[in-house]
mmCIF file of C-alpha atoms in Angstrom:
data_model
loop_
_atom_site.group_PDB
_atom_site.id
_atom_site.type_symbol
_atom_site.label_atom_id
_atom_site.label_comp_id
_atom_site.label_asym_id
_atom_site.label_seq_id
_atom_site.Cartn_x
_atom_site.Cartn_y
_atom_site.Cartn_z
ATOM 1 C CA MET A 1 9.040 32.939 -56.639
ATOM 2 C CA PHE A 2 10.122 34.852 -59.658
ATOM 3 C CA VAL A 3 8.347 32.924 -62.150
ATOM 4 C CA GLY A 4 5.497 35.545 -62.132
ATOM 5 C CA VAL A 5 2.679 33.469 -60.775
ATOM 6 C CA ILE A 6 0.804 33.525 -57.648
ATOM 7 C CA ASP A 7 -1.615 31.008 -57.664
ATOM 8 C CA ASP A 8 -3.534 28.609 -54.642
ATOM 9 C CA GLY A 9 -0.627 25.865 -55.338
ATOM 10 C CA PHE A 10 2.104 29.285 -54.414
ATOM 11 C CA ILE A 11 -0.275 29.889 -51.553
ATOM 12 C CA GLU A 12 -0.609 26.733 -50.324
ATOM 13 C CA LYS A 13 3.254 25.510 -50.695
ATOM 14 C CA ARG A 14 3.905 28.868 -48.511
ATOM 15 C CA LYS A 15 1.583 27.644 -45.990
ATOM 16 C CA THR A 16 3.284 24.205 -46.096
ATOM 17 C CA ILE A 17 6.696 25.576 -45.041
ATOM 18 C CA ALA A 18 4.823 27.359 -42.544
ATOM 19 C CA VAL A 19 3.767 23.938 -40.732
ATOM 20 C CA VAL A 20 7.324 22.351 -41.415
ATOM 21 C CA HIS A 21 8.928 25.437 -40.086
ATOM 22 C CA LEU A 22 6.703 24.873 -36.463
ATOM 23 C CA HIS A 23 7.395 21.498 -36.533
ATOM 24 C CA ILE A 24 10.700 21.532 -36.792
ATOM 25 C CA GLY A 25 11.521 24.669 -34.373
ATOM 26 C CA LEU A 26 12.391 27.111 -36.490
ATOM 27 C CA GLU A 27 11.814 30.377 -34.826
ATOM 28 C CA PRO A 28 9.831 33.357 -36.911
ATOM 29 C CA LYS A 29 13.035 35.516 -35.949
ATOM 30 C CA TRP A 30 15.554 33.242 -38.397
ATOM 31 C CA TYR A 31 13.004 32.864 -41.330
ATOM 32 C CA LEU A 32 12.935 36.636 -41.245
ATOM 33 C CA GLY A 33 16.507 37.464 -40.755
ATOM 34 C CA ALA A 34 17.151 34.932 -43.830
ATOM 35 C CA PHE A 35 14.747 36.721 -46.023
ATOM 36 C CA GLN A 36 16.765 39.626 -44.844
ATOM 37 C CA ASN A 37 19.662 38.461 -46.269
ATOM 38 C CA LEU A 38 18.287 37.282 -49.550
ATOM 39 C CA LEU A 39 16.794 41.003 -50.406
ATOM 40 C CA TYR A 40 20.361 42.310 -49.665
ATOM 41 C CA SER A 41 21.673 39.997 -51.965
ATOM 42 C CA LEU A 42 19.076 40.699 -54.698
ATOM 43 C CA ILE A 43 19.803 44.493 -53.901
ATOM 44 C CA GLU A 44 23.661 43.979 -54.946
ATOM 45 C CA LEU A 45 22.715 42.333 -58.251
ATOM 46 C CA ILE A 46 20.456 44.565 -59.262
ATOM 47 C CA GLU A 47 22.691 47.543 -58.796
ATOM 48 C CA GLU A 48 25.534 45.424 -60.488
ATOM 49 C CA HIS A 49 23.527 44.643 -63.530
ATOM 50 C CA VAL A 50 20.732 47.174 -63.878
ATOM 51 C CA GLU A 51 22.529 50.798 -64.995
ATOM 52 C CA SER A 52 18.943 53.056 -64.601
ATOM 53 C CA LYS A 53 18.559 54.201 -60.720
ATOM 54 C CA ALA A 54 14.433 54.182 -61.589
ATOM 55 C CA ARG A 55 14.642 50.770 -63.201
ATOM 56 C CA VAL A 56 16.465 49.751 -59.816
ATOM 57 C CA ILE A 57 14.110 50.907 -57.455
ATOM 58 C CA GLU A 58 11.263 49.955 -59.507
ATOM 59 C CA ILE A 59 12.604 46.488 -59.477
ATOM 60 C CA ILE A 60 13.670 46.863 -55.540
ATOM 61 C CA LYS A 61 9.672 47.464 -54.906
ATOM 62 C CA SER A 62 8.678 44.900 -56.997
ATOM 63 C CA ILE A 63 10.610 42.108 -55.426
ATOM 64 C CA SER A 64 9.990 43.856 -51.710
ATOM 65 C CA LYS A 65 6.274 43.383 -52.163
ATOM 66 C CA LEU A 66 6.787 39.443 -53.540
ATOM 67 C CA LEU A 67 9.238 39.141 -50.756
ATOM 68 C CA ASN A 68 6.628 40.550 -48.146
ATOM 69 C CA PHE A 69 3.792 38.802 -49.557
ATOM 70 C CA GLU A 70 4.987 35.460 -49.078
ATOM 71 C CA GLN A 71 6.919 36.369 -45.914
ATOM 72 C CA GLN A 72 2.853 37.425 -44.876
ATOM 73 C CA ILE A 73 1.568 34.111 -46.022
ATOM 74 C CA VAL A 74 4.144 32.137 -44.135
ATOM 75 C CA LEU A 75 4.120 34.359 -40.917
ATOM 76 C CA GLU A 76 0.134 33.869 -40.565
ATOM 77 C CA THR A 77 -0.031 30.474 -41.541
ATOM 78 C CA TYR A 78 2.783 29.814 -39.160
ATOM 79 C CA ASP A 79 1.007 31.944 -36.118
ATOM 80 C CA LYS A 80 -2.344 29.894 -36.636
ATOM 81 C CA GLU A 81 -0.844 26.431 -36.647
ATOM 82 C CA TYR A 82 1.132 28.100 -33.153
ATOM 83 C CA GLN A 83 -1.941 28.961 -31.713
ATOM 84 C CA LYS A 84 -3.317 25.345 -32.412
ATOM 85 C CA VAL A 85 -0.964 23.433 -31.317
ATOM 86 C CA ARG A 86 -0.566 25.860 -27.962
ATOM 87 C CA LYS A 87 -4.321 25.179 -27.460
ATOM 88 C CA GLN A 88 -4.095 21.477 -27.899
ATOM 89 C CA HIS A 89 -1.062 21.426 -25.145
ATOM 90 C CA GLU A 90 -3.321 23.941 -23.089
ATOM 91 C CA GLU A 91 -5.930 20.925 -23.214
ATOM 92 C CA GLN A 92 -4.005 18.419 -22.698
ATOM 93 C CA LYS A 93 -2.439 20.241 -19.775
ATOM 94 C CA LYS A 94 -5.602 21.086 -18.338
ATOM 95 C CA ILE A 95 -6.605 16.950 -18.699
ATOM 96 C CA ILE A 96 -3.722 15.889 -17.144
ATOM 97 C CA GLU A 97 -3.865 18.520 -14.018
ATOM 98 C CA GLN A 98 -7.339 17.247 -13.211
ATOM 99 C CA GLN A 99 -6.306 13.407 -13.714
ATOM 100 C CA VAL A 100 -3.262 14.564 -11.591
ATOM 101 C CA ALA A 101 -5.990 16.201 -8.939
ATOM 102 C CA GLN A 102 -8.274 13.439 -8.729
ATOM 103 C CA VAL A 103 -5.462 10.967 -8.292
ATOM 104 C CA SER A 104 -3.925 12.775 -5.567
ATOM 105 C CA GLU A 105 -7.796 13.670 -3.827
ATOM 106 C CA THR A 106 -7.878 9.347 -3.919
ATOM 107 C CA LEU A 107 -4.687 8.925 -2.563
ATOM 108 C CA SER A 108 -5.447 11.591 0.657
ATOM 109 C CA GLN A 109 -9.100 10.114 1.142
ATOM 110 C CA PHE A 110 -7.507 6.614 0.938
ATOM 111 C CA SER A 111 -4.679 7.275 3.188
ATOM 112 C CA THR A 112 -6.889 8.788 5.775
ATOM 113 C CA GLN A 113 -9.352 6.449 5.820
ATOM 114 C CA THR A 114 -6.343 3.725 6.097
ATOM 115 C CA ASN A 115 -4.819 6.006 9.193
ATOM 116 C CA ASP A 116 -7.946 5.759 11.102
ATOM 117 C CA PHE A 117 -8.509 2.278 10.808
ATOM 118 C CA MET A 118 -4.814 1.494 11.465
ATOM 119 C CA ASN A 119 -5.124 3.754 14.831
ATOM 120 C CA GLN A 120 -7.718 1.792 15.993
ATOM 121 C CA LEU A 121 -5.975 -1.664 14.788
ATOM 122 C CA ASN A 122 -3.267 -0.549 17.063
ATOM 123 C CA LEU A 123 -5.810 -0.079 20.171
ATOM 124 C CA GLN A 124 -7.206 -3.403 19.691
ATOM 125 C CA SER A 125 -3.552 -4.983 19.168
ATOM 126 C CA ALA A 126 -2.489 -3.557 22.319
ATOM 127 C CA GLU A 127 -5.649 -4.956 24.372
ATOM 128 C CA MET A 128 -4.689 -8.021 22.942
ATOM 129 C CA LEU A 129 -1.109 -8.015 23.739
ATOM 130 C CA SER A 130 -1.718 -7.291 27.168
ATOM 131 C CA ILE A 131 -4.541 -10.335 27.749
ATOM 132 C CA ALA A 132 -1.886 -12.409 26.209
ATOM 133 C CA SER A 133 0.770 -11.383 28.811
ATOM 134 C CA GLN A 134 -1.789 -12.282 31.601
ATOM 135 C CA ASN A 135 -2.704 -15.633 29.815
ATOM 136 C CA VAL A 136 0.991 -16.441 30.081
ATOM 137 C CA GLU A 137 1.175 -15.623 33.935
ATOM 138 C CA VAL A 138 -1.828 -17.574 34.766
ATOM 139 C CA ALA A 139 -0.042 -19.930 32.558
ATOM 140 C CA LYS A 140 2.843 -20.244 34.417
ATOM 141 C CA LEU A 141 1.185 -20.758 37.650
ATOM 142 C CA MET A 142 -0.852 -23.323 36.815
ATOM 143 C CA SER A 143 1.973 -25.211 35.593
ATOM 144 C CA ALA A 144 3.723 -24.160 38.693
ATOM 145 C CA GLU A 145 1.301 -25.687 40.681
ATOM 146 C CA ALA A 146 0.682 -28.780 38.546
ATOM 147 C CA SER A 147 4.324 -29.346 39.376
ATOM 148 C CA ILE A 148 4.237 -28.769 43.278
ATOM 149 C CA SER A 149 1.857 -31.261 43.159
ATOM 150 C CA LYS A 150 3.229 -33.832 41.123
ATOM 151 C CA GLU A 151 6.322 -33.676 43.688
ATOM 152 C CA LYS A 152 4.527 -34.220 46.605
ATOM 153 C CA LEU A 153 3.319 -37.765 44.967
ATOM 154 C CA SER A 154 6.138 -38.124 43.460
ATOM 155 C CA GLN A 155 7.101 -41.554 45.221
ATOM 156 C CA GLU A 156 3.505 -42.527 43.803
ATOM 157 C CA LEU A 157 3.236 -40.955 40.316
ATOM 158 C CA GLN A 158 4.681 -41.812 37.330
ATOM 159 C CA LEU A 159 6.380 -38.983 34.907
ATOM 160 C CA ILE A 160 4.960 -39.230 31.632
ATOM 161 C CA ASN A 161 6.677 -36.975 28.525
ATOM 162 C CA ASN A 162 5.218 -33.692 27.681
ATOM 163 C CA ILE A 163 3.504 -33.722 24.236
ATOM 164 C CA GLU A 164 5.470 -32.327 21.812
ATOM 165 C CA ALA A 165 3.947 -29.000 19.870
ATOM 166 C CA SER A 166 4.789 -28.441 16.469
ATOM 167 C CA THR A 167 4.368 -25.371 14.980
ATOM 168 C CA LEU A 168 4.947 -23.769 11.594
ATOM 169 C CA ASN A 169 6.462 -20.102 11.408
ATOM 170 C CA ILE A 170 4.946 -17.690 9.148
ATOM 171 C CA ASN A 171 6.908 -17.284 5.833
ATOM 172 C CA GLU A 172 6.287 -14.443 4.113
ATOM 173 C CA ARG A 173 5.924 -10.569 5.727
ATOM 174 C CA VAL A 174 3.908 -7.729 4.919
ATOM 175 C CA LYS A 175 5.486 -6.094 1.736
ATOM 176 C CA GLU A 176 2.332 -3.936 0.454
ATOM 177 C CA LEU A 177 -0.740 -2.866 1.609
ATOM 178 C CA LYS A 178 -3.014 -5.651 0.641
ATOM 179 C CA LYS A 179 -0.887 -8.511 1.733
ATOM 180 C CA ALA A 180 -0.508 -7.062 5.091
ATOM 181 C CA SER A 181 -4.436 -7.090 5.189
ATOM 182 C CA ASP A 182 -4.714 -10.458 4.381
ATOM 183 C CA GLN A 183 -1.596 -11.857 6.760
ATOM 184 C CA VAL A 184 -3.187 -9.932 10.282
ATOM 185 C CA HIS A 185 -6.578 -11.499 9.086
ATOM 186 C CA SER A 186 -4.893 -15.059 8.707
ATOM 187 C CA ILE A 187 -3.366 -14.278 12.087
ATOM 188 C CA ILE A 188 -6.695 -13.172 13.609
ATOM 189 C CA SER A 189 -8.023 -16.599 12.506
ATOM 190 C CA ILE A 190 -4.799 -18.144 14.242
ATOM 191 C CA ILE A 191 -5.678 -16.589 17.539
ATOM 192 C CA THR A 192 -9.191 -17.459 17.478
ATOM 193 C CA SER A 193 -8.557 -21.075 17.127
ATOM 194 C CA VAL A 194 -5.960 -20.916 19.758
ATOM 195 C CA ALA A 195 -8.325 -18.865 22.433
ATOM 196 C CA GLU A 196 -10.714 -21.716 21.364
ATOM 197 C CA GLN A 197 -8.113 -24.494 22.491
ATOM 198 C CA THR A 198 -7.251 -22.754 25.713
ATOM 199 C CA ASN A 199 -10.438 -22.156 26.405
ATOM 200 C CA LEU A 200 -11.356 -25.968 25.693
ATOM 201 C CA LEU A 201 -7.881 -26.760 27.877
ATOM 202 C CA ALA A 202 -9.523 -24.952 31.248
ATOM 203 C CA LEU A 203 -12.747 -26.350 30.576
ATOM 204 C CA ASN A 204 -10.916 -29.832 30.732
ATOM 205 C CA ALA A 205 -8.804 -28.770 33.884
ATOM 206 C CA ALA A 206 -12.132 -27.456 35.670
ATOM 207 C CA ILE A 207 -13.461 -31.098 35.173
ATOM 208 C CA GLU A 208 -10.234 -32.748 36.055
ATOM 209 C CA SER A 209 -9.916 -30.644 39.413
ATOM 210 C CA ALA A 210 -13.516 -31.427 40.192
ATOM 211 C CA ARG A 211 -12.970 -35.027 39.941
ATOM 212 C CA ALA A 212 -10.067 -34.311 42.311
ATOM 213 C CA GLY A 213 -11.351 -32.992 44.809
ATOM 214 C CA GLU A 214 -9.622 -30.696 47.643
ATOM 215 C CA TYR A 215 -6.504 -31.603 45.777
ATOM 216 C CA GLY A 216 -7.892 -29.941 42.557
ATOM 217 C CA LYS A 217 -9.561 -26.333 44.283
ATOM 218 C CA GLY A 218 -6.916 -24.301 43.576
ATOM 219 C CA PHE A 219 -6.816 -25.736 39.459
ATOM 220 C CA SER A 220 -10.171 -24.857 39.376
ATOM 221 C CA VAL A 221 -9.852 -21.450 40.267
ATOM 222 C CA VAL A 222 -6.835 -21.265 37.832
ATOM 223 C CA ALA A 223 -8.852 -22.851 35.330
ATOM 224 C CA GLY A 224 -11.340 -20.338 35.616
ATOM 225 C CA GLU A 225 -8.830 -17.416 35.301
ATOM 226 C CA VAL A 226 -7.760 -18.923 31.998
ATOM 227 C CA ARG A 227 -11.459 -19.630 30.347
ATOM 228 C CA LYS A 228 -12.121 -15.612 31.195
ATOM 229 C CA LEU A 229 -9.081 -14.523 29.300
ATOM 230 C CA ALA A 230 -9.875 -16.894 26.595
ATOM 231 C CA GLU A 231 -13.300 -15.118 26.517
ATOM 232 C CA GLU A 232 -11.593 -11.985 26.904
ATOM 233 C CA THR A 233 -9.106 -12.664 23.931
ATOM 234 C CA LYS A 234 -12.214 -14.249 21.377
ATOM 235 C CA LYS A 235 -14.156 -10.776 22.114
ATOM 236 C CA SER A 236 -11.355 -8.471 21.329
ATOM 237 C CA ILE A 237 -10.540 -10.901 18.062
ATOM 238 C CA GLY A 238 -14.103 -10.165 17.029
ATOM 239 C CA ASN A 239 -13.630 -6.572 16.921
ATOM 240 C CA ILE A 240 -10.389 -6.852 15.433
ATOM 241 C CA SER A 241 -12.102 -8.796 12.478
ATOM 242 C CA THR A 242 -15.221 -6.493 12.137
ATOM 243 C CA LEU A 243 -12.240 -3.834 11.551
ATOM 244 C CA ILE A 244 -10.739 -5.539 8.662
ATOM 245 C CA GLU A 245 -13.707 -6.635 7.244
ATOM 246 C CA SER A 246 -14.207 -2.710 6.574
ATOM 247 C CA ILE A 247 -10.847 -1.888 5.135
ATOM 248 C CA LYS A 248 -10.332 -5.367 3.173
ATOM 249 C CA SER A 249 -12.976 -3.648 0.649
ATOM 250 C CA GLN A 250 -10.737 -1.191 -0.358
ATOM 251 C CA ILE A 251 -7.797 -3.621 -1.119
ATOM 252 C CA GLU A 252 -7.620 -5.892 -3.996
ATOM 253 C CA ASN A 253 -8.122 -9.515 -3.790
ATOM 254 C CA VAL A 254 -5.231 -10.748 -2.703
ATOM 255 C CA THR A 255 -5.446 -13.946 -0.728
ATOM 256 C CA ILE A 256 -1.996 -14.975 0.331
ATOM 257 C CA SER A 257 -2.423 -18.215 2.249
ATOM 258 C CA ILE A 258 -0.884 -18.645 5.768
ATOM 259 C CA GLY A 259 -1.988 -22.046 6.093
ATOM 260 C CA ASP A 260 -2.753 -23.585 9.299
ATOM 261 C CA VAL A 261 -0.216 -23.323 12.081
ATOM 262 C CA THR A 262 -0.431 -25.941 14.625
ATOM 263 C CA GLU A 263 -1.481 -29.837 15.251
ATOM 264 C CA LEU A 264 -0.643 -29.249 19.325
ATOM 265 C CA THR A 265 -2.741 -31.778 20.898
ATOM 266 C CA LYS A 266 -2.474 -35.497 21.117
ATOM 267 C CA GLU A 267 -5.314 -37.525 22.391
ATOM 268 C CA SER A 268 -6.437 -37.757 25.934
ATOM 269 C CA SER A 269 -5.311 -40.767 28.084
ATOM 270 C CA LYS A 270 -7.946 -43.106 29.047
ATOM 271 C CA GLU A 271 -9.785 -43.401 32.253
ATOM 272 C CA ILE A 272 -8.563 -42.085 35.104
ATOM 273 C CA THR A 273 -7.702 -44.339 37.355
ATOM 274 C CA ASN A 274 -5.409 -42.742 39.999
ATOM 275 C CA MET A 275 -4.251 -39.970 41.150
ATOM 276 C CA ASP A 276 -0.831 -40.181 39.302
ATOM 277 C CA SER A 277 -2.920 -40.101 35.958
ATOM 278 C CA PHE A 278 -5.020 -37.068 37.394
ATOM 279 C CA PHE A 279 -1.829 -34.544 38.035
ATOM 280 C CA ASP A 280 0.054 -36.072 34.848
ATOM 281 C CA LYS A 281 -3.159 -34.824 32.564
ATOM 282 C CA ILE A 282 -3.224 -31.348 34.777
ATOM 283 C CA LEU A 283 0.706 -30.707 33.937
ATOM 284 C CA GLN A 284 0.066 -31.340 30.310
ATOM 285 C CA ALA A 285 -2.829 -29.355 30.134
ATOM 286 C CA ALA A 286 -0.448 -26.657 32.518
ATOM 287 C CA ASP A 287 2.097 -27.093 29.241
ATOM 288 C CA GLU A 288 0.272 -26.981 26.480
ATOM 289 C CA ASN A 289 -1.886 -23.380 27.705
ATOM 290 C CA LYS A 290 1.929 -22.438 28.493
ATOM 291 C CA HIS A 291 2.716 -23.518 25.362
ATOM 292 C CA HIS A 292 -0.546 -21.535 23.506
ATOM 293 C CA SER A 293 -0.318 -18.935 25.585
ATOM 294 C CA ASP A 294 3.556 -18.218 24.432
ATOM 295 C CA ARG A 295 2.931 -18.424 20.959
ATOM 296 C CA THR A 296 -0.232 -16.210 20.868
ATOM 297 C CA LYS A 297 2.107 -13.362 22.263
ATOM 298 C CA ILE A 298 4.381 -13.906 19.464
ATOM 299 C CA GLU A 299 1.757 -13.511 16.877
ATOM 300 C CA LEU A 300 0.681 -10.764 18.475
ATOM 301 C CA THR A 301 3.971 -9.173 18.625
ATOM 302 C CA GLN A 302 4.285 -10.308 15.010
ATOM 303 C CA THR A 303 0.941 -8.665 13.933
ATOM 304 C CA SER A 304 2.090 -5.111 15.411
ATOM 305 C CA GLU A 305 5.033 -5.190 13.408
ATOM 306 C CA ILE A 306 2.770 -5.401 10.300
ATOM 307 C CA ILE A 307 0.656 -3.257 11.746
ATOM 308 C CA GLN A 308 3.306 -0.453 12.034
ATOM 309 C CA GLN A 309 4.878 -1.397 8.645
ATOM 310 C CA VAL A 310 1.353 -0.622 7.180
ATOM 311 C CA THR A 311 1.047 2.217 9.028
ATOM 312 C CA ASN A 312 4.684 3.899 7.545
ATOM 313 C CA LEU A 313 3.402 2.647 4.101
ATOM 314 C CA MET A 314 0.477 4.958 5.154
ATOM 315 C CA GLU A 315 2.537 7.688 6.002
ATOM 316 C CA GLN A 316 4.424 7.610 2.497
ATOM 317 C CA ILE A 317 1.479 7.312 0.760
ATOM 318 C CA ALA A 318 0.195 10.483 2.417
ATOM 319 C CA ILE A 319 3.831 12.415 1.273
ATOM 320 C CA SER A 320 3.675 11.174 -2.053
ATOM 321 C CA SER A 321 -0.551 12.443 -2.236
ATOM 322 C CA ASP A 322 0.818 15.751 -0.848
ATOM 323 C CA ASP A 323 3.792 15.916 -3.560
ATOM 324 C CA LEU A 324 1.501 14.878 -6.041
ATOM 325 C CA LYS A 325 -0.732 18.101 -5.188
ATOM 326 C CA GLU A 326 2.478 20.571 -5.100
ATOM 327 C CA LEU A 327 3.492 19.041 -8.358
ATOM 328 C CA SER A 328 0.080 19.370 -9.880
ATOM 329 C CA GLN A 329 -0.216 23.107 -8.570
ATOM 330 C CA ARG A 330 3.037 23.814 -10.240
ATOM 331 C CA PHE A 331 2.329 22.509 -13.564
ATOM 332 C CA ASN A 332 -0.840 24.539 -13.557
ATOM 333 C CA THR A 333 1.448 27.480 -12.825
ATOM 334 C CA ASN A 334 3.565 26.531 -16.118
#
């Protein structure tokens, strides 16, 4: 500083000092304070070693000009760098704000669409559960009538063992939105299969009732009701399947296989040779139908639980979206 040479190298070195001050967080007031202390120290040394007051004043003016010039270079460079950094920060802040707003808007739209879907699905699920409950009651009635008729022929007929139904429990539950959607889709496939099997059993029961003549009239009516409920079940399932396909396009294609749930029927007995075999088959069909109906009701209950979990998840997403918007607004304010 005091060698008497002020060139480009001198100026560049001071600019470098200003940049370093900005990066290490040294505020201008500390820099100015240090220079002020340096000036005071230099004045004391000058007054101590120079006797001429005029010379002292001349030297102090020269030193002050030199120090002021250096401070001007450093502070101007500091201010330019500070404005540059601030501009970059504002640009980054604006980009972050736009991205946060975009994400928040996307979450809000997705939450709204999914909530609408879940409301429709809840209505369909309630209707399906009502149909399943009616199916259970019809199955109970059918089983009761078959038991009464078989009791009347208990001296002539021989009991046969009811076929055993094997079921495979659902092993996984919904942990996230896309997995829940796949599970609902699989369960609907299962219910469709059950409805078709129920329809087939009702048809077989109607055929057997027709063969039984007067004895089978009551079963024919019951079988018709079962078939009607099975058709209503398939129709409702079709509506739910359409709703699921519309929302599934917004969810990642993650397939969680639940697998086939049932192997429930055995081969039918050979030709009916007497009334005993007829009532055995009617009772067997009634028991199987009740089993299918009970299981359908269980599956629908589990589906309702999954739907409720998804609904809760959507509510959490909506809350998170609102929180994100609020944070974005605060960030913009700051």
